[in-house]
Structure formats: C-alpha cells, structure tokens
C-alpha cells in the first residue's frame, strides 16, 4: 500500500498549455503526491507541439478538447494504480490555462450526469462529426507526428482529418460542438476586437469596464469569431466553458459556473460589479448570457463530486468541488502573494502579476478580480515568447541542453558588454513586436551574436521587458519587495539569478514549480472553510514559506539602470519602425 494511504487531503489540478498536473496536499499543507500527463509526450496521437496546433494561417491556435479529457483519464488511472486513497479527498479545485474555451453541444449535460463508471471519460464524451470540419485557413497544421490513437479514433480515410471522424455508433453521445478549442496563443480575432471596442466607446472604455482593452485571445472575441464563422456550431452549443470551468464540469458531472477571476479574461465581465456586460455580450453573439451561465465568486463550492468518480475511483460522495480558476490566479494563491510582492511565472507563457487593492485599468496589461479576496484585484502582464522561445535558443545555441544554456549565463558578464536582444518568434503580446532584433553596445542592429552572448541577451531582454512594462503599470520595486518565481523555468537557478539582478530584488521559490496546482489545493481548503468566512491568509498560514533562490549580485543595479533605459528606447524604435509613429 502506498505511503500516502489514509491521509486526509485536498487535490489541486492544473490544465495548463502543455500538460495536466495534480498535487495532493494534506491538512498540514504538505504536498505529498504530484503527477502529470504531458500532451506531446504522453498523447502522441493528438499530434500537438507544445500542447497546441498552429493552423495554416499562423494565427489560429487550438487544442483538441478530447486530449484534455483523455489526459484526465490517464492521470486518474495512474493515481489509482499507485494506490492513491481517493476516499480521503475532502475537496478539490483546479486551474486552467486562461482564455481558452470549450463548446458543449446540446445534450452534453445529460451525458455528464449519466456517465458510466465502467468506461473512461473520453470514451463517453465524444466529439460531433458534422459541425466543425476544419477547412482552409483554420485547419490544424499537424506539425508533429500524427498517429491513430490507441483508443479514440479509427484510422481515417486519407484526406480526412481524424478530428472530423467519430467512431460509428457514437453520434448520439457527441458532447462538443467543436473539437478544436481556441486557446490563449490564438491571435486570429483582430477584426472582432476592433468591433467590440467600437461598440463600447473605444479601447480605454472597454478596459475600464472589463479590466482589459480587447485582446485577440480573450474569450468574448473568440466566441464572436466562432459565431460569425460557424453559426451552426454556435447555435448547437448549450454551454460555453473556460478551460477551468470545463475541467470543473468533468468532476461535477454538470456544467460548472465560471469564476470571477478567470471570467475577467474574457472582455465580457464588468470587473467592478462582477456581472456580464450586456453591451459586450451583445457585441459578441446572440443568447450568449444563457450559454455562459452566471459567474460566481472564486471561492464558491460549486457542488459535490459526481457519482462517476465516487464509483470508479472511490472518492467520498461528500467531496466538494470548489470553483476552478485561471492558472495565473491559482498561482497567486499558491505562492501566497502579498501586496508589494511581484510574481513571475515562467511556464509556457511568461507572466508577471501583482496584488492590487484598486483596479486601475489601462491600455496595456490586464486587471482580473482577485481569486482569494473578492474585494481586491490582481494586475497581469502576459508575454507569449516565454519557455518555447527559450527552448528554441537552447536548441540552436546550446545543443538542446539546459546545462549548456546555464554555462553561457555563468560565463558572461551582467549587462552582456552592452549587447541587447529582442526575441519574438511569434507576435508578442507585450509589446506587439515580432522577429529577432539584436543591437551592439553602440545601438547598431547586428545580425548575430556569439552563442553565449545570444543566450544572455535573450534572458536579460526577457526580464528587462518585464521590469519596464511592470513600471508602466505604476509598479515600483520597494526595499521589502520580493519576487516569487514559479513555472517550469523556475527550476533553473541561473535564469533566476538574472531575474534577481535585472530587478535588483531577491527571488524566492516555493517547493514545487506547480504553484497553480498547489494554489488550487489551498483554494479547495479555503472553499471548505469559507462557510465560516475565514480569510484565505488564515487558511494557508501554516504553509511552508518560500525560500530564497537568488539574491541580486552587488553592483547589478548600476549595470541595469543604464541598460534598462536603452532597452526601452530600442523597443520604441522597433515599434515605430514596424507600426509607424503613434498618433
Ligand atoms: N531547467 C530548465 N531551465 C529552463 N526552462 C525549463 C527547465 N525545465 C523546464 N523548463 C521549461 O518549462 C516549460 C514548462 O513549464 P510549465 O510551467 O510546466 O508549463 P505549463 O504549465 O504552461 O504547461 C517547458 O516548456 C521548458 O522550456
Ligand atoms: O494568456 C495567459 C494569461 O493571460 C497565459 O498565461 C495562459 O494562462 C497560459 O498559461 P501557461 O500554460 O503558460 O501557464
């Protein structure tokens, strides 16, 4: 019997871009079980790269909904095989990559409530075969190896994508009106964004209302595109979930509501009074309010676990499901972020976020409702060229080895002898620049750097961008400021050293880089206690403190003060060259 048997706990899930992860946290807030399923490695049949399909237009980016369902099946079966004692789970919560959306077909709720414990979830939640035939610019470009699945698909006749095929006899069980869900990397909705901003009186007006100007990946704009391009699929959709509320729905056995915090990433929620904006809904698609359901506070208990999990895995029938939220809000909870601190998540995307008392929406960055304190907010900046960009430079310059990559950071000086670089292989979100741009100490654009200079230029550039844009939001580093780092790249001490040096601030980490999972488990405990109105900080006060991972090198502030000014000036220069001067 596994050593985790008989330990009362909460589970925290994360449905992120590249994997599904889970942790179990006991009543003393110790993490005693961690597991994950990696989409590219463990679910080869879906042919994703980095968990997604980039379509032929280069702008549309989707993930197969059944890949997420199957990943959940696999991880639960792994837990069962390891002897995990599900009967001790008091509650669970979770997180999802933000902005992505799932379209449940009419009749899906019935399938959810009547799942057979004898079958896996993915065997019961099939995809419709007729409504979302990928075609032309929006067909997934399968860049990875595409193989027929062991369990899901029959080999399709040539010329037909397996995404269009459903095993015969399963038509009545079709649960999703589109099989490829738009995700946060999508940037194909510029027309819908302009339309939405025009409807509400401009970009700043939309930001004041919803916390952000219109962004291509934000769900309202994605829904508008679906409605315009595939009205039939839209009409057949009974419910639209975010990735977070979709995952919660699987556990709940019914449609879970969207929580305020993740709901803030849709360009649809009025962040002050926390109701859908009728103007925004109307600008996106008809009958949208009924397809979204009412949003709920992030700490809400949305129900008890579905009987499917009780019967198949042995969860107690009273196990509570606490509303799932976005992965960044869940990380804020997992790192126990305090006002004045700054969180840097180095996952597939890089994000930087802060705790805010009062929302101050601007044209850059996002304000979300706070996931642990309904009176407060969080500010977030998202950088699309995060880990995947670092991996590319690692592969090109450091023989695909993180330790070689680290050697370059160790053997080069802070400030990189004045060499600076911008590395945006895909159109960046903050700021909107594409391409690689390298500058010598004299500000001359150069076409290449030596391998070690290239690596330092990449990492220094990524962190200088974060500091400059955080300051643009009004953020200032104070003497007691600490950076809390998380995400896959926070395993790399040499990367964290550059982060500490550029910001002039110590960098701390928690014991696991899965802060979104840990935060979800903490939120589950909070949900259990919320009936007694306990503040989140009280629930997590016994959690282990973050530990110091890197302190600024003496002299770092002097080096980066000048370099940061040059970086900001060069960023403006590139922006002006690529989009012309601002009016
Ligand atoms: N030692 C390392 N140094 C730098 N980056 C790393 C290291 N280990 C993992 N990573 C990066 O972490 C990324 C995954 O981060 P993670 O937070 O798990 O992603 P997500 O939650 O978005 O699925 C990988 O793409 C990889 O580039
Ligand atoms: O779009 C955003 C935030 O606005 C991204 O941060 C997504 O939430 C994806 O998260 P990761 O999988 O990279 O953690």
Coordinates of C-alpha atoms and ligand atoms in Angstrom, one line a residue:
X1 CA 0.0 0.0 0.0
X2 CA 1.4 3.4 -0.9
X3 CA 2.7 5.6 2.0
X4 CA 0.0 8.3 1.1
X5 CA -2.8 6.0 2.1
X6 CA -5.2 7.3 4.8
X7 CA -4.1 11.0 4.6
X8 CA -7.0 13.4 4.5
X9 CA -6.3 15.9 1.8
X10 CA -7.4 18.3 -0.9
X11 CA -6.5 17.8 -4.6
X12 CA -5.3 20.7 -6.8
X13 CA -5.4 20.3 -10.6
X14 CA -3.9 22.4 -13.4
X15 CA -5.0 22.0 -17.0
X16 CA -2.2 24.1 -18.5
X17 CA -0.9 24.6 -22.0
X18 CA 1.5 21.6 -22.2
X19 CA 0.1 19.2 -19.6
X20 CA -2.4 18.2 -16.9
X21 CA -0.9 18.2 -13.4
X22 CA -2.2 17.3 -10.0
X23 CA -1.0 17.6 -6.4
X24 CA -2.4 16.3 -3.1
X25 CA -2.0 18.5 -0.1
X26 CA -2.6 17.2 3.4
X27 CA -4.3 19.0 6.3
X28 CA -0.9 20.3 7.5
X29 CA -0.5 21.8 4.0
X30 CA 2.3 19.4 2.9
X31 CA 2.4 18.3 -0.7
X32 CA 2.6 14.5 -0.6
X33 CA 1.7 13.5 -4.2
X34 CA 2.4 15.0 -7.6
X35 CA 1.8 13.7 -11.0
X36 CA 1.4 15.0 -14.6
X37 CA 0.5 13.9 -18.1
X38 CA 2.4 15.7 -20.9
X39 CA 0.3 16.2 -24.1
X40 CA 3.1 16.0 -26.6
X41 CA 4.9 13.1 -25.0
X42 CA 2.0 11.0 -23.5
X43 CA -0.7 11.6 -26.0
X44 CA 1.2 11.4 -29.3
X45 CA -2.0 10.6 -31.3
X46 CA -3.2 14.2 -31.0
X47 CA 0.0 15.5 -32.8
X48 CA 0.3 18.6 -30.7
X49 CA 3.5 20.7 -30.3
X50 CA 3.7 22.4 -27.0
X51 CA 0.2 21.2 -26.4
X52 CA -1.4 23.0 -29.4
X53 CA -2.0 23.0 -33.1
X54 CA -0.9 26.1 -35.0
X55 CA -3.2 26.4 -38.1
X56 CA -2.2 27.3 -41.6
X57 CA -3.0 31.0 -41.2
X58 CA -0.3 31.1 -38.5
X59 CA -2.8 33.0 -36.2
X60 CA -5.3 30.4 -35.2
X61 CA -4.1 28.2 -32.4
X62 CA -6.2 25.4 -30.9
X63 CA -6.1 22.3 -28.7
X64 CA -8.3 19.2 -29.0
X65 CA -10.8 19.1 -26.2
X66 CA -10.6 15.3 -26.0
X67 CA -6.9 15.5 -25.4
X68 CA -7.7 17.2 -22.1
X69 CA -10.3 14.7 -21.2
X70 CA -8.0 11.8 -22.0
X71 CA -5.2 13.3 -20.0
X72 CA -7.5 13.4 -17.0
X73 CA -8.4 9.7 -17.5
X74 CA -4.7 8.8 -17.7
X75 CA -3.7 10.7 -14.6
X76 CA -6.6 9.3 -12.5
X77 CA -5.8 5.7 -13.6
X78 CA -2.1 6.3 -12.7
X79 CA -3.2 7.5 -9.3
X80 CA -5.4 4.5 -8.8
X81 CA -2.6 2.2 -9.9
X82 CA -0.2 3.8 -7.4
X83 CA -2.6 3.1 -4.5
X84 CA -3.8 6.7 -4.0
X85 CA -6.5 6.7 -1.4
X86 CA -9.3 8.8 -3.0
X87 CA -11.6 8.1 -0.1
X88 CA -9.6 10.7 1.9
X89 CA -10.1 13.6 -0.5
X90 CA -12.2 16.3 1.3
X91 CA -12.4 18.7 -1.6
X92 CA -10.7 19.5 -4.9
X93 CA -10.2 22.6 -7.0
X94 CA -8.2 23.4 -10.1
X95 CA -6.9 25.8 -12.7
X96 CA -6.9 26.0 -16.4
X97 CA -4.8 27.9 -19.0
X98 CA -6.6 31.2 -19.2
X99 CA -8.9 32.4 -22.0
X100 CA -9.3 29.0 -23.8
X101 CA -12.9 28.0 -24.4
X102 CA -14.9 24.7 -24.7
X103 CA -18.2 24.5 -26.6
X104 CA -20.6 21.9 -25.1
X105 CA -23.2 20.6 -27.6
X106 CA -26.9 20.5 -26.8
X107 CA -27.4 17.3 -24.8
X108 CA -24.0 17.3 -23.2
X109 CA -25.3 18.0 -19.7
X110 CA -27.3 14.8 -19.9
X111 CA -24.3 12.8 -20.8
X112 CA -22.4 14.4 -17.9
X113 CA -25.0 13.4 -15.4
X114 CA -25.2 9.8 -16.6
X115 CA -21.6 8.7 -17.0
X116 CA -21.0 5.0 -16.6
X117 CA -18.2 4.2 -14.1
X118 CA -17.3 1.2 -16.2
X119 CA -15.9 3.4 -19.0
X120 CA -13.2 6.1 -19.2
X121 CA -14.4 9.7 -19.6
X122 CA -13.0 10.1 -23.1
X123 CA -14.9 7.0 -24.2
X124 CA -18.2 8.7 -23.3
X125 CA -17.6 12.4 -24.1
X126 CA -17.2 12.1 -27.9
X127 CA -16.9 14.9 -30.4
X128 CA -19.5 15.7 -33.0
X129 CA -18.6 14.7 -36.6
X130 CA -20.5 17.2 -38.6
X131 CA -20.3 20.7 -37.2
X132 CA -16.6 21.7 -37.2
X133 CA -15.0 20.3 -40.2
X134 CA -11.6 22.1 -40.2
X135 CA -11.1 23.7 -43.6
X136 CA -8.7 26.1 -45.4
X137 CA -7.1 28.6 -43.2
X138 CA -8.5 27.2 -40.0
X139 CA -7.4 23.6 -40.4
X140 CA -4.9 22.5 -37.9
X141 CA -1.4 22.2 -39.4
X142 CA -0.2 19.0 -37.8
X143 CA 3.4 19.7 -37.4
X144 CA 4.0 16.8 -35.1
X145 CA 3.8 13.1 -35.7
X146 CA 0.1 12.2 -36.1
X147 CA -0.7 8.7 -35.3
X148 CA -4.0 6.9 -35.0
X149 CA -5.0 6.8 -31.3
X150 CA -4.9 3.5 -29.4
X151 CA -8.4 4.1 -28.1
X152 CA -10.1 7.0 -29.7
X153 CA -10.1 7.0 -33.4
X154 CA -10.3 4.6 -36.2
X155 CA -7.7 5.3 -38.9
X156 CA -9.4 8.0 -41.1
X157 CA -9.8 7.5 -44.8
X158 CA -7.0 9.5 -46.5
X159 CA -7.7 13.3 -46.8
X160 CA -10.0 13.4 -43.8
X161 CA -8.6 14.7 -40.6
X162 CA -9.1 12.4 -37.6
X163 CA -10.6 15.5 -35.9
X164 CA -13.6 15.1 -38.2
X165 CA -14.2 11.4 -37.6
X166 CA -16.1 9.9 -34.8
X167 CA -16.4 6.2 -34.1
X168 CA -19.6 4.9 -35.7
X169 CA -22.5 4.4 -33.4
X170 CA -21.4 7.2 -31.1
X171 CA -23.2 10.0 -32.8
X172 CA -25.8 10.3 -30.0
X173 CA -23.1 10.8 -27.5
X174 CA -21.4 13.8 -29.2
X175 CA -20.7 16.3 -26.4
X176 CA -18.8 19.1 -28.0
X177 CA -19.9 21.3 -30.9
X178 CA -16.3 22.0 -31.9
X179 CA -13.5 19.6 -31.3
X180 CA -10.5 22.1 -31.5
X181 CA -10.8 24.7 -28.8
X182 CA -9.3 28.2 -29.3
X183 CA -6.5 28.7 -26.7
X184 CA -4.6 31.7 -25.3
X185 CA -2.0 31.6 -28.1
X186 CA -4.6 32.4 -30.7
X187 CA -4.3 35.8 -32.3
X188 CA -6.8 35.5 -35.1
X189 CA -9.6 37.8 -33.9
X190 CA -8.3 41.3 -34.6
X191 CA -11.5 42.2 -36.5
X192 CA -13.7 41.0 -33.6
X193 CA -11.5 43.0 -31.2
X194 CA -12.0 46.3 -33.1
X195 CA -15.7 45.6 -33.4
X196 CA -16.0 45.1 -29.6
X197 CA -14.0 48.2 -28.8
X198 CA -16.1 50.3 -31.2
X199 CA -19.3 49.1 -29.6
X200 CA -18.4 50.2 -26.1
X201 CA -16.8 53.5 -27.0
X202 CA -13.1 52.6 -27.5
X203 CA -10.3 50.6 -26.1
X204 CA -10.0 52.6 -22.8
X205 CA -13.7 52.4 -22.2
X206 CA -13.6 48.6 -22.7
X207 CA -10.6 48.4 -20.3
X208 CA -12.4 50.4 -17.6
X209 CA -15.4 48.1 -17.9
X210 CA -13.7 44.7 -18.2
X211 CA -10.1 45.3 -17.0
X212 CA -8.5 45.0 -20.4
X213 CA -8.7 46.6 -23.9
X214 CA -9.7 44.0 -26.5
X215 CA -7.2 41.2 -26.8
X216 CA -7.3 38.6 -29.5
X217 CA -7.0 35.6 -27.1
X218 CA -9.8 36.9 -24.8
X219 CA -12.8 34.6 -24.9
X220 CA -15.5 37.1 -26.0
X221 CA -13.6 37.8 -29.2
X222 CA -13.1 34.1 -29.8
X223 CA -16.8 33.5 -29.3
X224 CA -17.7 36.3 -31.7
X225 CA -15.4 34.7 -34.3
X226 CA -17.0 31.3 -33.8
X227 CA -20.5 32.7 -34.1
X228 CA -19.5 34.6 -37.3
X229 CA -17.7 31.7 -39.0
X230 CA -19.7 28.7 -37.8
X231 CA -23.2 29.9 -36.7
X232 CA -24.4 26.3 -36.9
X233 CA -21.9 25.1 -34.3
X234 CA -22.7 28.2 -32.1
X235 CA -26.5 27.6 -32.4
X236 CA -26.0 23.9 -31.3
X237 CA -23.9 24.9 -28.2
X238 CA -25.8 24.6 -24.9
X239 CA -22.9 25.9 -22.8
X240 CA -19.6 27.7 -23.2
X241 CA -16.9 27.0 -20.6
X242 CA -13.4 28.3 -20.0
X243 CA -10.8 25.6 -19.7
X244 CA -11.0 26.0 -16.0
X245 CA -14.8 25.6 -15.7
X246 CA -14.8 22.9 -18.3
X247 CA -12.4 20.8 -16.1
X248 CA -14.6 21.6 -13.0
X249 CA -17.6 20.4 -15.0
X250 CA -16.0 17.0 -15.6
X251 CA -15.6 16.5 -11.8
X252 CA -19.0 17.9 -11.1
X253 CA -20.9 15.9 -13.6
X254 CA -22.8 19.1 -14.7
X255 CA -21.9 22.5 -16.1
X256 CA -19.8 24.4 -13.6
X257 CA -20.1 28.2 -13.4
X258 CA -17.2 30.5 -14.5
X259 CA -15.5 32.2 -11.5
X260 CA -14.9 35.9 -11.3
X261 CA -11.2 35.8 -11.6
X262 CA -10.8 33.7 -14.8
X263 CA -14.0 35.3 -16.1
X264 CA -12.1 38.6 -16.1
X265 CA -10.0 37.3 -19.0
X266 CA -13.0 37.3 -21.5
X267 CA -13.6 41.0 -22.2
X268 CA -17.1 40.3 -21.1
X269 CA -17.2 40.7 -17.3
X270 CA -17.7 44.0 -15.5
X271 CA -14.9 43.7 -13.0
X272 CA -16.3 46.3 -10.6
X273 CA -19.8 44.8 -10.1
X274 CA -19.0 41.3 -11.3
X275 CA -21.8 40.7 -13.8
X276 CA -21.7 40.2 -17.5
X277 CA -21.7 43.4 -19.5
X278 CA -24.8 43.4 -21.7
X279 CA -23.1 45.7 -24.2
X280 CA -20.1 43.3 -24.6
X281 CA -22.3 40.2 -24.7
X282 CA -24.5 41.8 -27.4
X283 CA -21.4 42.8 -29.4
X284 CA -20.1 39.2 -29.5
X285 CA -23.0 36.9 -30.1
X286 CA -26.8 36.4 -29.5
X287 CA -28.1 34.5 -26.5
X288 CA -24.6 34.5 -25.0
X289 CA -25.7 35.1 -21.4
X290 CA -27.6 31.8 -21.3
X291 CA -24.7 29.9 -22.8
X292 CA -22.3 31.3 -20.2
X293 CA -24.4 30.9 -17.0
X294 CA -24.0 33.2 -14.0
X295 CA -20.4 33.9 -12.9
X296 CA -19.6 33.1 -9.2
X297 CA -17.1 34.1 -6.6
X298 CA -13.8 32.2 -7.0
X299 CA -14.0 30.6 -3.6
X300 CA -17.5 29.1 -4.2
X301 CA -18.3 25.5 -3.6
X302 CA -20.0 24.6 -6.9
X303 CA -21.2 21.2 -5.7
X304 CA -20.3 17.7 -4.7
X305 CA -18.2 15.4 -6.9
X306 CA -20.1 13.4 -9.5
X307 CA -21.1 9.8 -8.7
X308 CA -18.9 8.7 -11.6
X309 CA -15.8 9.5 -9.5
X310 CA -17.3 8.0 -6.4
X311 CA -18.0 4.7 -8.1
X312 CA -14.9 4.4 -10.3
X313 CA -12.2 5.8 -8.0
X314 CA -13.7 5.8 -4.5
X315 CA -14.0 9.5 -3.8
X316 CA -16.3 10.1 -0.8
X317 CA -19.7 11.3 -2.0
X318 CA -19.4 14.5 0.1
X319 CA -16.1 15.5 -1.6
X320 CA -16.6 19.1 -2.6
X321 CA -15.7 20.8 -5.8
X322 CA -14.5 24.4 -5.4
X323 CA -14.8 26.6 -8.5
X324 CA -11.8 26.2 -10.8
X325 CA -10.0 29.4 -11.9
X326 CA -7.2 30.6 -14.3
X327 CA -3.7 29.2 -13.8
X328 CA -2.3 32.6 -13.0
X329 CA -4.9 33.5 -10.4
X330 CA -4.3 30.0 -8.9
X331 CA -0.6 30.6 -8.8
X332 CA -1.2 33.9 -6.9
X333 CA -2.9 31.7 -4.3
X334 CA -0.2 29.0 -4.4
X335 CA 2.6 31.5 -3.8
X336 CA 0.6 33.3 -1.1
X337 CA 1.4 36.5 -2.8
X338 CA 1.2 39.6 -0.6
X339 CA 0.7 43.2 -1.5
X340 CA 4.0 44.7 -2.6
X341 CA 5.4 41.4 -3.9
X342 CA 5.7 40.5 -7.6
X343 CA 5.1 37.1 -9.1
X344 CA 6.9 35.9 -12.2
X345 CA 5.6 32.7 -13.8
X346 CA 7.9 31.1 -16.3
X347 CA 5.6 28.5 -17.8
X348 CA 4.7 28.2 -21.5
X349 CA 3.9 31.8 -21.3
X350 CA 5.8 34.2 -19.1
X351 CA 3.5 36.3 -16.9
X352 CA 4.1 38.8 -14.2
X353 CA 1.4 39.6 -11.7
X354 CA 0.7 41.7 -8.6
X355 CA -1.9 42.0 -5.9
X356 CA -3.9 45.2 -6.3
X357 CA -6.4 46.9 -3.9
X358 CA -8.0 49.2 -6.5
X359 CA -8.3 48.4 -10.2
X360 CA -6.6 51.0 -12.5
X361 CA -7.3 49.6 -16.0
X362 CA -5.0 51.0 -18.8
X363 CA -4.4 50.1 -22.4
X364 CA -1.6 47.6 -21.5
X365 CA -1.9 44.6 -19.3
X366 CA -4.9 43.2 -17.6
X367 CA -6.9 43.6 -14.3
X368 CA -8.5 40.5 -13.0
X369 CA -10.8 40.0 -10.0
X370 CA -8.6 38.6 -7.2
X371 CA -9.1 34.8 -6.8
X372 CA -8.8 34.8 -3.0
X373 CA -10.2 38.1 -1.8
X374 CA -13.4 39.3 -3.5
X375 CA -12.8 42.9 -2.6
X376 CA -9.5 43.1 -4.3
X377 CA -7.9 42.7 -7.8
X378 CA -4.7 41.4 -9.5
X379 CA -2.8 43.0 -12.4
X380 CA -1.2 40.8 -15.0
X381 CA 1.1 41.2 -18.0
X382 CA 1.5 38.2 -20.4
X383 CA 4.5 37.6 -22.6
X384 CA 3.8 35.0 -25.3
X385 CA 7.5 34.3 -26.2
X386 CA 8.3 32.6 -22.9
X387 CA 9.6 29.0 -22.4
X388 CA 9.1 27.9 -26.1
X389 CA 11.4 30.8 -27.2
X390 CA 14.0 29.8 -24.5
X391 CA 13.8 26.2 -25.8
X392 CA 14.4 27.4 -29.4
X393 CA 17.5 29.3 -28.5
X394 CA 18.7 26.4 -26.2
X395 CA 18.3 24.1 -29.2
X396 CA 20.1 26.4 -31.6
X397 CA 22.9 27.6 -29.4
X398 CA 23.3 25.1 -26.5
X399 CA 22.9 21.6 -28.1
X400 CA 19.4 21.3 -26.6
X401 CA 20.9 21.2 -23.1
X402 CA 19.8 23.4 -20.2
X403 CA 23.1 22.8 -18.5
X404 CA 24.9 24.2 -21.6
X405 CA 22.5 27.1 -21.6
X406 CA 23.3 27.7 -17.9
X407 CA 27.1 27.7 -18.7
X408 CA 26.5 30.6 -21.1
X409 CA 24.8 32.6 -18.3
X410 CA 27.6 31.8 -15.9
X411 CA 30.4 32.6 -18.3
X412 CA 29.1 36.0 -19.5
X413 CA 29.0 39.3 -17.5
X414 CA 26.0 41.1 -16.2
X415 CA 25.0 43.6 -18.9
X416 CA 26.4 41.4 -21.7
X417 CA 29.0 44.1 -22.6
X418 CA 26.2 46.3 -23.8
X419 CA 24.7 43.8 -26.3
X420 CA 20.9 43.7 -26.2
X421 CA 18.4 41.4 -27.9
X422 CA 14.6 41.1 -28.6
X423 CA 13.5 37.5 -29.4
X424 CA 9.9 37.3 -30.5
X425 CA 9.4 34.4 -33.0
X426 CA 5.6 34.7 -32.6
X427 CA 3.9 38.1 -32.4
X428 CA 4.4 39.2 -28.8
X429 CA 1.5 40.4 -26.6
X430 CA 3.6 42.9 -24.5
X431 CA 4.7 44.8 -26.7
X432 CA 3.3 43.9 -30.1
X433 CA 6.6 43.1 -31.9
X434 CA 7.6 40.1 -34.0
X435 CA 11.1 39.0 -35.0
X436 CA 14.6 38.8 -33.6
X437 CA 16.4 42.1 -33.2
X438 CA 20.0 42.3 -31.9
X439 CA 21.9 45.5 -31.0
X440 CA 25.5 46.2 -30.3
X441 CA 26.7 48.4 -27.4
X442 CA 26.6 51.3 -29.9
X443 CA 22.9 50.6 -30.7
X444 CA 23.7 49.3 -34.2
X445 CA 21.4 46.4 -35.3
X446 CA 23.5 43.3 -35.9
X447 CA 22.5 40.0 -37.4
X448 CA 24.1 37.6 -35.0
X449 CA 25.8 37.2 -31.6
X450 CA 28.2 34.5 -30.4
X451 CA 26.3 31.6 -28.8
X452 CA 26.8 32.7 -25.2
X453 CA 26.1 36.4 -25.8
X454 CA 22.9 35.3 -27.6
X455 CA 21.7 33.3 -24.6
X456 CA 22.4 36.1 -22.1
X457 CA 20.8 38.7 -24.5
X458 CA 17.6 36.5 -24.6
X459 CA 17.3 36.1 -20.8
X460 CA 18.3 39.7 -19.9
X461 CA 16.0 41.0 -22.6
X462 CA 13.0 38.9 -21.4
X463 CA 13.5 40.2 -17.8
X464 CA 14.1 43.9 -18.8
X465 CA 10.9 43.8 -20.8
X466 CA 9.1 42.6 -17.6
X467 CA 10.5 45.3 -15.4
X468 CA 9.9 48.1 -17.9
X469 CA 6.3 47.1 -18.6
X470 CA 5.6 46.5 -14.9
X471 CA 6.8 50.0 -14.2
X472 CA 4.5 51.2 -17.0
X473 CA 1.6 49.8 -14.9
X474 CA 2.8 52.0 -12.0
X475 CA 4.7 49.2 -10.2
X476 CA 7.8 50.2 -8.2
X477 CA 10.4 47.9 -6.6
X478 CA 10.4 48.8 -2.8
X479 CA 13.1 47.8 -0.3
X480 CA 11.0 44.9 1.0
X481 CA 9.8 43.7 -2.4
X482 CA 10.4 40.1 -3.2
X483 CA 9.9 38.3 -6.4
X484 CA 8.2 34.9 -6.2
X485 CA 9.1 32.8 -9.2
X486 CA 7.2 29.8 -10.5
X487 CA 6.7 27.7 -13.7
X488 CA 9.0 25.2 -15.4
X489 CA 11.9 27.6 -15.9
X490 CA 12.0 28.5 -12.3
X491 CA 13.9 25.2 -11.8
X492 CA 16.8 27.0 -13.5
X493 CA 18.9 28.8 -10.9
X494 CA 21.0 30.7 -13.5
X495 CA 17.9 32.1 -15.1
X496 CA 16.6 33.2 -11.6
X497 CA 20.0 34.9 -10.9
X498 CA 19.5 37.1 -14.0
X499 CA 15.9 37.8 -12.8
X500 CA 17.3 38.9 -9.4
X501 CA 20.0 41.1 -11.0
X502 CA 17.7 42.8 -13.5
X503 CA 15.1 43.7 -10.9
X504 CA 17.6 44.3 -8.1
X505 CA 15.3 42.2 -5.8
X506 CA 15.7 38.8 -4.2
X507 CA 13.9 35.9 -5.9
X508 CA 12.1 33.3 -3.9
X509 CA 10.5 30.0 -4.9
X510 CA 8.1 27.6 -3.3
X511 CA 8.9 23.9 -3.1
X512 CA 7.2 22.9 -6.3
X513 CA 7.2 24.9 -9.5
X514 CA 3.5 23.8 -9.8
X515 CA 2.2 26.8 -7.9
X516 CA -1.1 26.7 -9.8
X517 CA -1.8 23.1 -8.6
X518 CA -0.7 24.0 -5.0
X519 CA -2.8 27.1 -5.1
X520 CA -5.8 25.1 -6.3
X521 CA -5.4 22.7 -3.4
X522 CA -5.2 25.7 -1.0
X523 CA -8.3 27.2 -2.6
X524 CA -10.0 23.8 -2.0
X525 CA -9.2 24.1 1.7
X526 CA -10.4 27.7 1.6
X527 CA -13.7 26.6 -0.1
X528 CA -14.2 24.1 2.7
X529 CA -13.7 26.7 5.4
X530 CA -15.5 29.6 3.6
X531 CA -18.8 28.8 5.3
X532 CA -17.2 30.3 8.4
X533 CA -15.9 33.4 6.5
X534 CA -12.3 32.6 7.1
X535 CA -9.8 34.8 5.1
X536 CA -7.6 32.8 2.7
X537 CA -4.4 34.0 4.6
X538 CA -5.7 32.4 7.7
X539 CA -6.3 29.0 5.9
X540 CA -2.8 28.9 4.5
X541 CA -0.8 30.4 7.4
X542 CA 0.9 27.1 8.1
X543 CA 2.1 26.5 4.6
X544 CA 5.8 26.3 4.1
X545 CA 7.5 29.7 3.5
X546 CA 9.0 30.4 0.1
X547 CA 12.8 30.0 0.1
X548 CA 15.4 32.3 -1.3
X549 CA 16.7 31.1 -4.7
X550 CA 18.8 34.1 -5.9
X551 CA 19.9 37.5 -4.4
X552 CA 21.0 40.4 -6.6
X553 CA 24.7 40.5 -7.3
X554 CA 26.5 43.6 -5.8
X555 CA 26.7 46.3 -8.5
X556 CA 23.7 44.9 -10.5
X557 CA 21.5 48.0 -10.2
X558 CA 24.2 50.2 -11.7
X559 CA 24.7 47.9 -14.6
X560 CA 21.0 47.5 -15.4
X561 CA 19.9 51.1 -14.7
X562 CA 21.5 52.3 -18.0
X563 CA 20.7 49.1 -19.9
X564 CA 17.0 49.3 -19.0
X565 CA 16.8 52.8 -20.5
X566 CA 18.5 51.6 -23.7
X567 CA 16.2 48.6 -23.9
X568 CA 13.1 50.8 -23.5
X569 CA 14.4 53.2 -26.2
X570 CA 15.2 50.4 -28.6
X571 CA 11.9 48.8 -28.0
X572 CA 10.2 52.1 -29.0
X573 CA 12.5 52.2 -32.1
X574 CA 11.4 48.8 -33.2
X575 CA 7.8 49.6 -32.6
X576 CA 8.0 52.8 -34.6
X577 CA 9.7 51.0 -37.5
X578 CA 7.2 48.2 -37.6
X579 CA 3.9 50.1 -37.0
X580 CA 4.8 53.7 -37.6
X581 CA 4.7 56.6 -35.1
X582 CA 1.7 56.7 -32.7
X583 CA -0.8 59.5 -33.5
Ligands
LIG1 N1 15.8 23.5 -16.3 C1 15.1 24.3 -17.0 N2 15.5 25.5 -17.5 C2 14.7 26.3 -18.2 N3 13.5 26.0 -18.6 C3 12.9 24.8 -18.1 C4 13.7 23.9 -17.4 N4 12.9 22.9 -17.1 C5 11.7 23.1 -17.7 N5 11.7 24.3 -18.4 C6 10.7 24.9 -19.2 O1 9.4 24.7 -18.5 C7 8.4 24.7 -19.5 C8 7.1 24.1 -18.9 O2 6.7 24.9 -17.9 P1 5.4 24.6 -17.1 O3 5.2 25.7 -16.1 O4 5.3 23.2 -16.7 O5 4.4 24.9 -18.3 P2 2.8 24.9 -18.4 O6 2.2 25.0 -17.0 O7 2.5 26.1 -19.2 O8 2.3 23.6 -19.2 C9 9.0 23.9 -20.6 O9 8.5 24.4 -21.9 C10 10.5 24.1 -20.5 O10 11.0 25.0 -21.5
LIG2 O1 -2.8 34.0 -21.6 C1 -2.3 33.9 -20.5 C2 -2.5 34.8 -19.4 O2 -3.3 36.0 -19.8 C3 -1.4 32.7 -20.2 O3 -0.6 32.9 -19.1 C4 -2.2 31.4 -20.1 O4 -2.9 31.4 -18.9 C5 -1.3 30.2 -20.3 O5 -0.7 29.8 -19.1 P1 0.6 28.8 -19.0 O6 0.1 27.5 -19.5 O7 1.7 29.4 -19.8 O8 0.9 28.8 -17.6

